[in-house]
Amino acid sequence: MGQENGKMFLYKQLYTQLKEKILSGEYPSLSLLPSEREIGLANHVDRITVRRALQMLVEENLVQKQPGKGTLVIYGKPASQSALKSASIAFFLPKSARNSDRITQPFYASLFYGVQKECQRRGYSVIYSTLDEQDDFDAIVSANDFAGIFFVSNVSRAHIARALERKIPSVLINGYDERLPSVLSDNFTGTYLACRHLIKRGHKEIGVIKGVESYVTSIERLRGCVTALYEAGLALKNAYILGGDSWEVESGFEAVNTLIKSQKKLPTAFVAFNDRLALGAIQALMQAGVRVPQDVSVTGFDNSEQAKYALPKITTVEIHLPMLAKAAVSNLFGQMVEHVSLPAKLLIPVELVEQDSVSDR
């Protein structure tokens, strides 16, 4: 009898501890609790005790058991079947210049991994697909019954409008749209810092290598460069504004190679709008016998693996991609729980990472 009373005390005690963690937000809404085994080991109790404690949480509508997934936190609100019938979230990318249906860019691959990791922790899977203006958005969404949508970069505004009309919780990542929450790096500050760094190192003739010029990221990065140069009493020459049609290595190479072949005077430094463009620029310069950074300095953006392992290592801008992914996921799940969407622009802070591709003039 005493043992049974002890068991009752243990599972009630465990129930109280778990409840406090749920209500305090340590286990956030729509996240999965640790497994029964993990809870048992952490609290030094057996599986039966854990199951009794979890059952009490179920009866209070704090959690819901999901076969094959685990125990989902739903707070004190009973989860309707319609709200839980879909456990998948869309991750819609713009089609690349290669018209590929795969994630071909390292930035998108890393972003998807971060978003997927955060969503899985909450019991949801993430399905990625490319999406252009010709695709039938309604058919895609109806076939998958997505609980929410991550739009990425320059996805069609018409598709965003349709998602809002259908009242599907949605977040735009790496872009800005005044109609829905937008989460992106502080692109303006990133290139502003890169240009200021070059100016401090004595550079006065600075060129830029843009990504796709219609992207918000490209527009804001160009603005950051122009502002930094203007504050220093310098100007961005039209002849030194390169690229604009791609974010790939080949575009950076072709842009700089074309400038070299024109036999025009080269700038003393380039600010590339991502690390792949910077890598292409460095390849074109070195192929022409121009030393980096002794003759021409180059900076990138993203702090990717390419920047870390390039020769020379590329001075770049850290965008804190895991933070960006977490902010986007938190915003989307907040909509799914509260059913309120605030069309705010959330900027993730950036910082300059000084490496080996910049030298003094």
Coordinates of C-alpha atoms in Angstrom, one line a residue:
M1 CA 0.0 0.0 0.0
G2 CA 2.8 2.3 1.0
Q3 CA 4.5 1.5 -2.3
E4 CA 1.3 2.4 -4.3
N5 CA 1.0 5.6 -2.4
G6 CA 4.6 6.3 -3.2
K7 CA 3.9 5.6 -6.9
M8 CA 0.9 7.9 -6.8
F9 CA 3.0 10.6 -5.3
L10 CA 5.8 10.2 -7.9
Y11 CA 3.5 10.4 -10.9
K12 CA 1.6 13.4 -9.4
Q13 CA 4.9 15.1 -8.7
L14 CA 6.1 14.4 -12.2
Y15 CA 2.9 15.7 -13.6
T16 CA 3.3 18.9 -11.7
Q17 CA 6.8 19.4 -12.9
L18 CA 5.9 18.8 -16.5
K19 CA 2.8 21.1 -16.2
E20 CA 5.0 23.9 -14.9
K21 CA 7.4 23.6 -17.8
I22 CA 4.5 23.7 -20.3
L23 CA 2.8 26.7 -18.7
S24 CA 6.2 28.6 -18.4
G25 CA 7.0 28.0 -22.1
E26 CA 10.0 25.8 -21.5
Y27 CA 8.0 23.3 -23.5
P28 CA 6.4 25.6 -26.0
S29 CA 3.1 25.1 -27.7
L30 CA 3.1 22.7 -30.6
S31 CA 6.5 21.2 -29.5
L32 CA 7.0 17.6 -28.6
L33 CA 7.8 16.6 -25.1
P34 CA 10.9 14.4 -24.6
S35 CA 10.2 10.7 -25.0
E36 CA 8.8 8.6 -22.1
R37 CA 12.2 7.0 -21.8
E38 CA 14.0 10.4 -21.6
I39 CA 11.5 11.7 -19.1
G40 CA 12.0 8.6 -17.0
L41 CA 15.8 8.7 -17.0
A42 CA 15.8 12.5 -16.2
N43 CA 13.5 12.0 -13.3
H44 CA 14.6 8.6 -12.1
V45 CA 11.2 7.0 -12.4
D46 CA 9.9 4.0 -14.3
R47 CA 7.8 4.0 -17.6
I48 CA 4.5 3.4 -15.7
T49 CA 5.0 6.5 -13.6
V50 CA 5.8 8.6 -16.7
R51 CA 2.7 7.3 -18.5
R52 CA 0.4 8.1 -15.6
A53 CA 1.8 11.7 -15.4
L54 CA 1.3 12.2 -19.1
Q55 CA -2.2 10.9 -19.0
M56 CA -3.1 13.5 -16.4
L57 CA -1.7 16.1 -18.8
V58 CA -3.8 14.7 -21.6
E59 CA -6.9 14.9 -19.4
E60 CA -6.3 18.5 -18.8
N61 CA -5.9 19.2 -22.5
L62 CA -2.3 20.3 -22.1
V63 CA -0.9 17.7 -24.4
Q64 CA -2.1 15.2 -27.0
K65 CA -0.6 11.8 -27.8
Q66 CA 0.2 11.5 -31.5
P67 CA 0.9 7.9 -32.6
G68 CA 4.3 7.5 -34.2
K69 CA 5.4 11.0 -33.2
G70 CA 5.2 11.4 -29.4
T71 CA 3.4 13.8 -27.0
L72 CA 2.4 17.2 -28.6
V73 CA 2.0 20.2 -26.4
I74 CA -1.3 22.0 -27.0
Y75 CA -1.5 24.1 -23.8
G76 CA -4.9 24.2 -22.3
K77 CA -6.9 24.5 -25.5
P78 CA -8.5 21.4 -26.9
A79 CA -7.0 20.9 -30.3
S80 CA -9.7 20.6 -33.0
Q81 CA -9.4 17.7 -35.4
S82 CA -9.3 20.2 -38.3
A83 CA -6.3 22.0 -36.7
L84 CA -4.4 18.7 -36.3
K85 CA -5.3 16.9 -39.4
S86 CA -2.2 18.2 -41.2
A87 CA 1.2 18.0 -39.7
S88 CA 3.1 19.3 -42.7
I89 CA 4.4 22.8 -43.6
A90 CA 5.4 24.1 -47.0
F91 CA 8.7 25.6 -47.8
F92 CA 8.3 27.4 -51.2
L93 CA 11.4 28.5 -53.1
P94 CA 11.6 30.5 -56.3
K95 CA 12.9 28.5 -59.2
S96 CA 16.5 29.0 -60.0
A97 CA 18.0 30.2 -63.2
R98 CA 18.6 26.6 -64.0
N99 CA 14.8 26.0 -63.6
S100 CA 15.6 23.2 -61.1
D101 CA 13.1 21.7 -58.7
R102 CA 15.9 20.9 -56.2
I103 CA 17.6 23.1 -53.6
T104 CA 20.8 24.0 -55.5
Q105 CA 22.0 27.0 -53.4
P106 CA 23.9 26.4 -50.1
F107 CA 22.1 29.3 -48.5
Y108 CA 18.7 27.7 -49.2
A109 CA 19.9 24.2 -48.2
S110 CA 21.1 25.5 -44.8
L111 CA 18.0 27.6 -44.3
F112 CA 15.8 24.6 -45.1
Y113 CA 17.8 22.4 -42.7
G114 CA 17.4 25.0 -39.9
V115 CA 13.6 25.4 -40.5
Q116 CA 13.1 21.7 -40.7
K117 CA 14.9 21.0 -37.5
E118 CA 12.8 23.6 -35.6
C119 CA 9.6 22.3 -37.0
Q120 CA 10.4 18.7 -36.3
R121 CA 10.9 19.6 -32.7
R122 CA 7.3 20.7 -32.7
G123 CA 6.0 17.6 -34.4
Y124 CA 5.7 18.9 -37.9
S125 CA 7.4 17.9 -41.2
V126 CA 8.5 20.4 -43.8
I127 CA 8.0 19.8 -47.5
Y128 CA 10.0 22.0 -50.0
S129 CA 9.0 22.8 -53.5
T130 CA 9.9 25.4 -56.1
L131 CA 7.1 27.8 -57.0
D132 CA 6.8 30.2 -60.0
E133 CA 4.0 32.3 -61.3
Q134 CA 2.8 29.6 -63.7
D135 CA 2.3 27.0 -60.9
D136 CA -1.2 26.2 -59.7
F137 CA -0.9 27.3 -56.1
D138 CA -4.4 26.3 -55.0
A139 CA -4.0 22.8 -56.4
I140 CA -0.6 22.3 -54.6
V141 CA -2.0 23.6 -51.3
S142 CA -5.3 21.6 -51.5
A143 CA -3.4 18.4 -52.3
N144 CA -1.2 18.7 -49.3
D145 CA -3.4 20.5 -46.8
F146 CA -0.5 22.5 -45.4
A147 CA -0.8 23.8 -41.8
G148 CA 1.4 26.7 -42.7
I149 CA 3.7 28.1 -45.4
F150 CA 7.2 29.5 -45.5
F151 CA 7.6 31.6 -48.6
V152 CA 11.3 32.2 -49.4
S153 CA 12.9 35.1 -51.2
N154 CA 11.4 36.3 -54.5
V155 CA 8.3 34.0 -54.6
S156 CA 5.4 35.4 -56.6
R157 CA 3.4 38.0 -54.8
A158 CA 0.2 36.5 -56.3
H159 CA 0.8 33.3 -54.5
I160 CA 1.3 35.2 -51.2
A161 CA -1.9 37.0 -51.8
R162 CA -3.7 33.7 -52.4
A163 CA -2.3 32.2 -49.1
L164 CA -3.6 35.2 -47.2
E165 CA -7.0 34.9 -48.9
R166 CA -7.2 31.3 -47.8
K167 CA -6.1 32.4 -44.2
I168 CA -3.1 30.0 -44.2
P169 CA -0.5 31.0 -41.6
S170 CA 2.5 32.3 -43.6
V171 CA 5.9 33.9 -43.2
L172 CA 8.2 35.3 -45.8
I173 CA 11.9 34.5 -45.3
N174 CA 14.8 36.4 -46.9
G175 CA 12.4 38.9 -48.5
Y176 CA 9.9 41.6 -47.6
D177 CA 6.2 41.9 -48.3
E178 CA 4.1 44.5 -46.4
R179 CA 1.1 42.0 -46.1
L180 CA 2.7 39.3 -44.0
P181 CA 5.5 38.8 -41.4
S182 CA 8.9 39.0 -43.1
V183 CA 12.1 37.7 -41.5
L184 CA 15.4 38.6 -43.2
S185 CA 19.0 39.4 -42.4
D186 CA 19.9 43.1 -42.0
N187 CA 21.2 43.3 -45.6
F188 CA 21.7 47.1 -45.6
T189 CA 23.9 47.0 -42.5
G190 CA 25.9 44.0 -43.8
T191 CA 27.2 45.7 -47.0
Y192 CA 27.5 49.0 -45.2
L193 CA 29.9 47.4 -42.7
A194 CA 31.8 45.7 -45.6
C195 CA 32.2 49.0 -47.4
R196 CA 33.2 50.9 -44.3
H197 CA 35.8 48.2 -43.6
L198 CA 37.3 48.6 -47.1
I199 CA 37.3 52.4 -46.8
K200 CA 39.1 52.2 -43.5
R201 CA 41.7 50.0 -45.1
G202 CA 42.3 52.8 -47.7
H203 CA 40.1 51.7 -50.6
K204 CA 38.4 54.5 -52.6
E205 CA 37.6 52.7 -55.9
I206 CA 35.1 50.1 -54.8
G207 CA 32.9 48.0 -57.1
V208 CA 29.9 45.8 -56.4
I209 CA 28.7 42.4 -57.8
K210 CA 25.0 42.2 -57.4
G211 CA 22.8 39.1 -57.1
V212 CA 19.4 39.0 -58.9
E213 CA 18.7 42.7 -58.9
S214 CA 14.9 42.3 -58.3
Y215 CA 15.4 40.6 -55.0
V216 CA 14.9 42.7 -51.8
T217 CA 18.3 41.4 -50.5
S218 CA 20.1 42.7 -53.6
I219 CA 18.4 46.1 -53.4
E220 CA 19.1 46.6 -49.7
R221 CA 22.7 45.4 -50.1
L222 CA 23.3 47.9 -52.9
R223 CA 21.8 50.7 -50.7
G224 CA 24.2 49.8 -47.9
C225 CA 27.2 50.2 -50.2
V226 CA 26.0 53.5 -51.7
T227 CA 25.3 54.9 -48.2
A228 CA 28.7 53.9 -46.9
L229 CA 30.5 55.4 -49.9
Y230 CA 28.4 58.6 -49.8
E231 CA 29.2 59.1 -46.1
A232 CA 32.9 58.9 -46.9
G233 CA 32.6 61.4 -49.8
L234 CA 32.9 58.7 -52.4
A235 CA 30.7 57.5 -55.2
L236 CA 29.8 54.2 -56.8
K237 CA 30.8 54.4 -60.5
N238 CA 28.3 52.9 -63.0
A239 CA 31.2 51.0 -64.6
Y240 CA 31.8 49.2 -61.3
I241 CA 28.2 48.0 -60.8
L242 CA 28.4 44.4 -62.0
G243 CA 26.1 41.3 -62.1
G244 CA 22.4 41.5 -61.4
D245 CA 21.0 38.3 -63.0
S246 CA 22.2 35.4 -60.7
W247 CA 23.6 34.5 -57.3
E248 CA 25.9 31.8 -58.7
V249 CA 29.7 31.5 -58.9
E250 CA 29.5 31.7 -62.7
S251 CA 27.8 35.1 -62.5
G252 CA 30.6 36.5 -60.3
F253 CA 33.2 35.1 -62.6
E254 CA 31.6 36.4 -65.8
A255 CA 31.0 39.9 -64.4
V256 CA 34.6 40.4 -63.3
N257 CA 36.0 38.6 -66.4
T258 CA 34.0 40.9 -68.7
L259 CA 35.4 44.0 -66.9
I260 CA 38.9 42.7 -67.1
K261 CA 38.6 42.0 -70.9
S262 CA 37.2 45.6 -71.4
Q263 CA 40.7 46.8 -70.3
K264 CA 39.1 49.4 -68.1
K265 CA 40.8 50.2 -64.8
L266 CA 39.8 47.8 -62.1
P267 CA 38.6 49.0 -58.7
T268 CA 40.8 48.2 -55.8
A269 CA 38.0 46.2 -54.1
F270 CA 34.8 44.4 -54.8
V271 CA 31.8 43.9 -52.5
A272 CA 30.1 40.8 -53.7
F273 CA 26.5 40.3 -52.6
N274 CA 27.1 36.7 -51.5
D275 CA 30.0 34.3 -51.1
R276 CA 29.5 32.5 -54.3
L277 CA 29.7 35.7 -56.3
A278 CA 32.8 36.6 -54.3
L279 CA 34.4 33.2 -55.1
G280 CA 33.6 33.6 -58.9
A281 CA 35.2 37.1 -58.8
I282 CA 38.4 35.8 -57.1
Q283 CA 38.7 33.0 -59.7
A284 CA 38.4 35.6 -62.6
L285 CA 40.9 37.9 -61.0
M286 CA 43.5 35.1 -60.3
Q287 CA 43.0 33.7 -63.8
A288 CA 43.9 37.1 -65.2
G289 CA 47.0 37.3 -63.0
V290 CA 45.5 39.8 -60.5
R291 CA 46.4 38.9 -57.0
V292 CA 43.8 38.8 -54.2
P293 CA 44.1 40.6 -51.9
Q294 CA 47.4 42.3 -52.8
D295 CA 46.1 43.9 -56.0
V296 CA 42.3 43.7 -55.5
S297 CA 40.4 43.0 -52.3
V298 CA 37.1 41.1 -52.3
T299 CA 34.3 40.7 -49.6
G300 CA 31.3 38.4 -49.6
F301 CA 28.1 37.9 -47.7
D302 CA 26.6 34.9 -45.8
N303 CA 29.7 33.5 -44.1
S304 CA 29.2 30.2 -45.9
E305 CA 31.5 27.1 -45.9
Q306 CA 32.8 28.4 -49.2
A307 CA 34.1 31.6 -47.6
K308 CA 35.8 29.6 -44.9
Y309 CA 37.6 27.2 -47.2
A310 CA 38.4 29.4 -50.2
L311 CA 41.9 30.5 -50.9
P312 CA 42.2 33.2 -49.7
K313 CA 39.5 32.9 -47.0
I314 CA 36.9 35.4 -47.9
T315 CA 36.1 38.4 -45.6
T316 CA 32.3 38.1 -45.4
V317 CA 29.2 39.0 -43.5
E318 CA 27.8 36.6 -40.9
I319 CA 24.0 36.4 -41.2
H320 CA 23.3 34.1 -38.2
L321 CA 21.2 31.7 -40.3
P322 CA 20.1 29.5 -37.3
M323 CA 18.7 32.6 -35.6
L324 CA 16.9 33.5 -38.8
A325 CA 15.3 30.0 -39.1
K326 CA 14.2 30.0 -35.4
A327 CA 12.7 33.5 -35.7
A328 CA 10.7 32.4 -38.8
V329 CA 9.5 29.2 -37.2
S330 CA 8.5 30.9 -34.0
N331 CA 6.5 33.5 -35.9
L332 CA 4.7 30.9 -38.0
F333 CA 3.8 28.7 -35.0
G334 CA 2.6 31.8 -33.1
Q335 CA 0.2 32.4 -36.0
M336 CA -0.9 28.8 -35.9
V337 CA -1.7 29.0 -32.1
E338 CA -3.0 32.5 -31.8
H339 CA -4.5 32.9 -35.3
V340 CA -3.1 36.4 -35.5
S341 CA -0.7 37.6 -38.2
L342 CA 1.3 40.8 -37.7
P343 CA 2.8 42.1 -40.9
A344 CA 6.1 43.2 -39.4
K345 CA 9.6 43.3 -40.8
L346 CA 12.0 41.4 -38.5
L347 CA 15.7 42.0 -39.2
I348 CA 18.2 39.5 -37.9
P349 CA 21.5 41.3 -36.9
V350 CA 24.7 40.7 -38.9
E351 CA 28.4 41.2 -38.3
L352 CA 31.5 41.5 -40.4
V353 CA 33.9 38.5 -40.3
E354 CA 37.4 39.6 -41.2
Q355 CA 39.5 36.9 -43.0
D356 CA 42.2 37.0 -45.7
S357 CA 40.7 38.5 -48.8
V358 CA 41.1 42.2 -47.9
S359 CA 44.4 44.1 -47.6
D360 CA 45.4 47.8 -47.1
R361 CA 45.9 50.2 -50.0

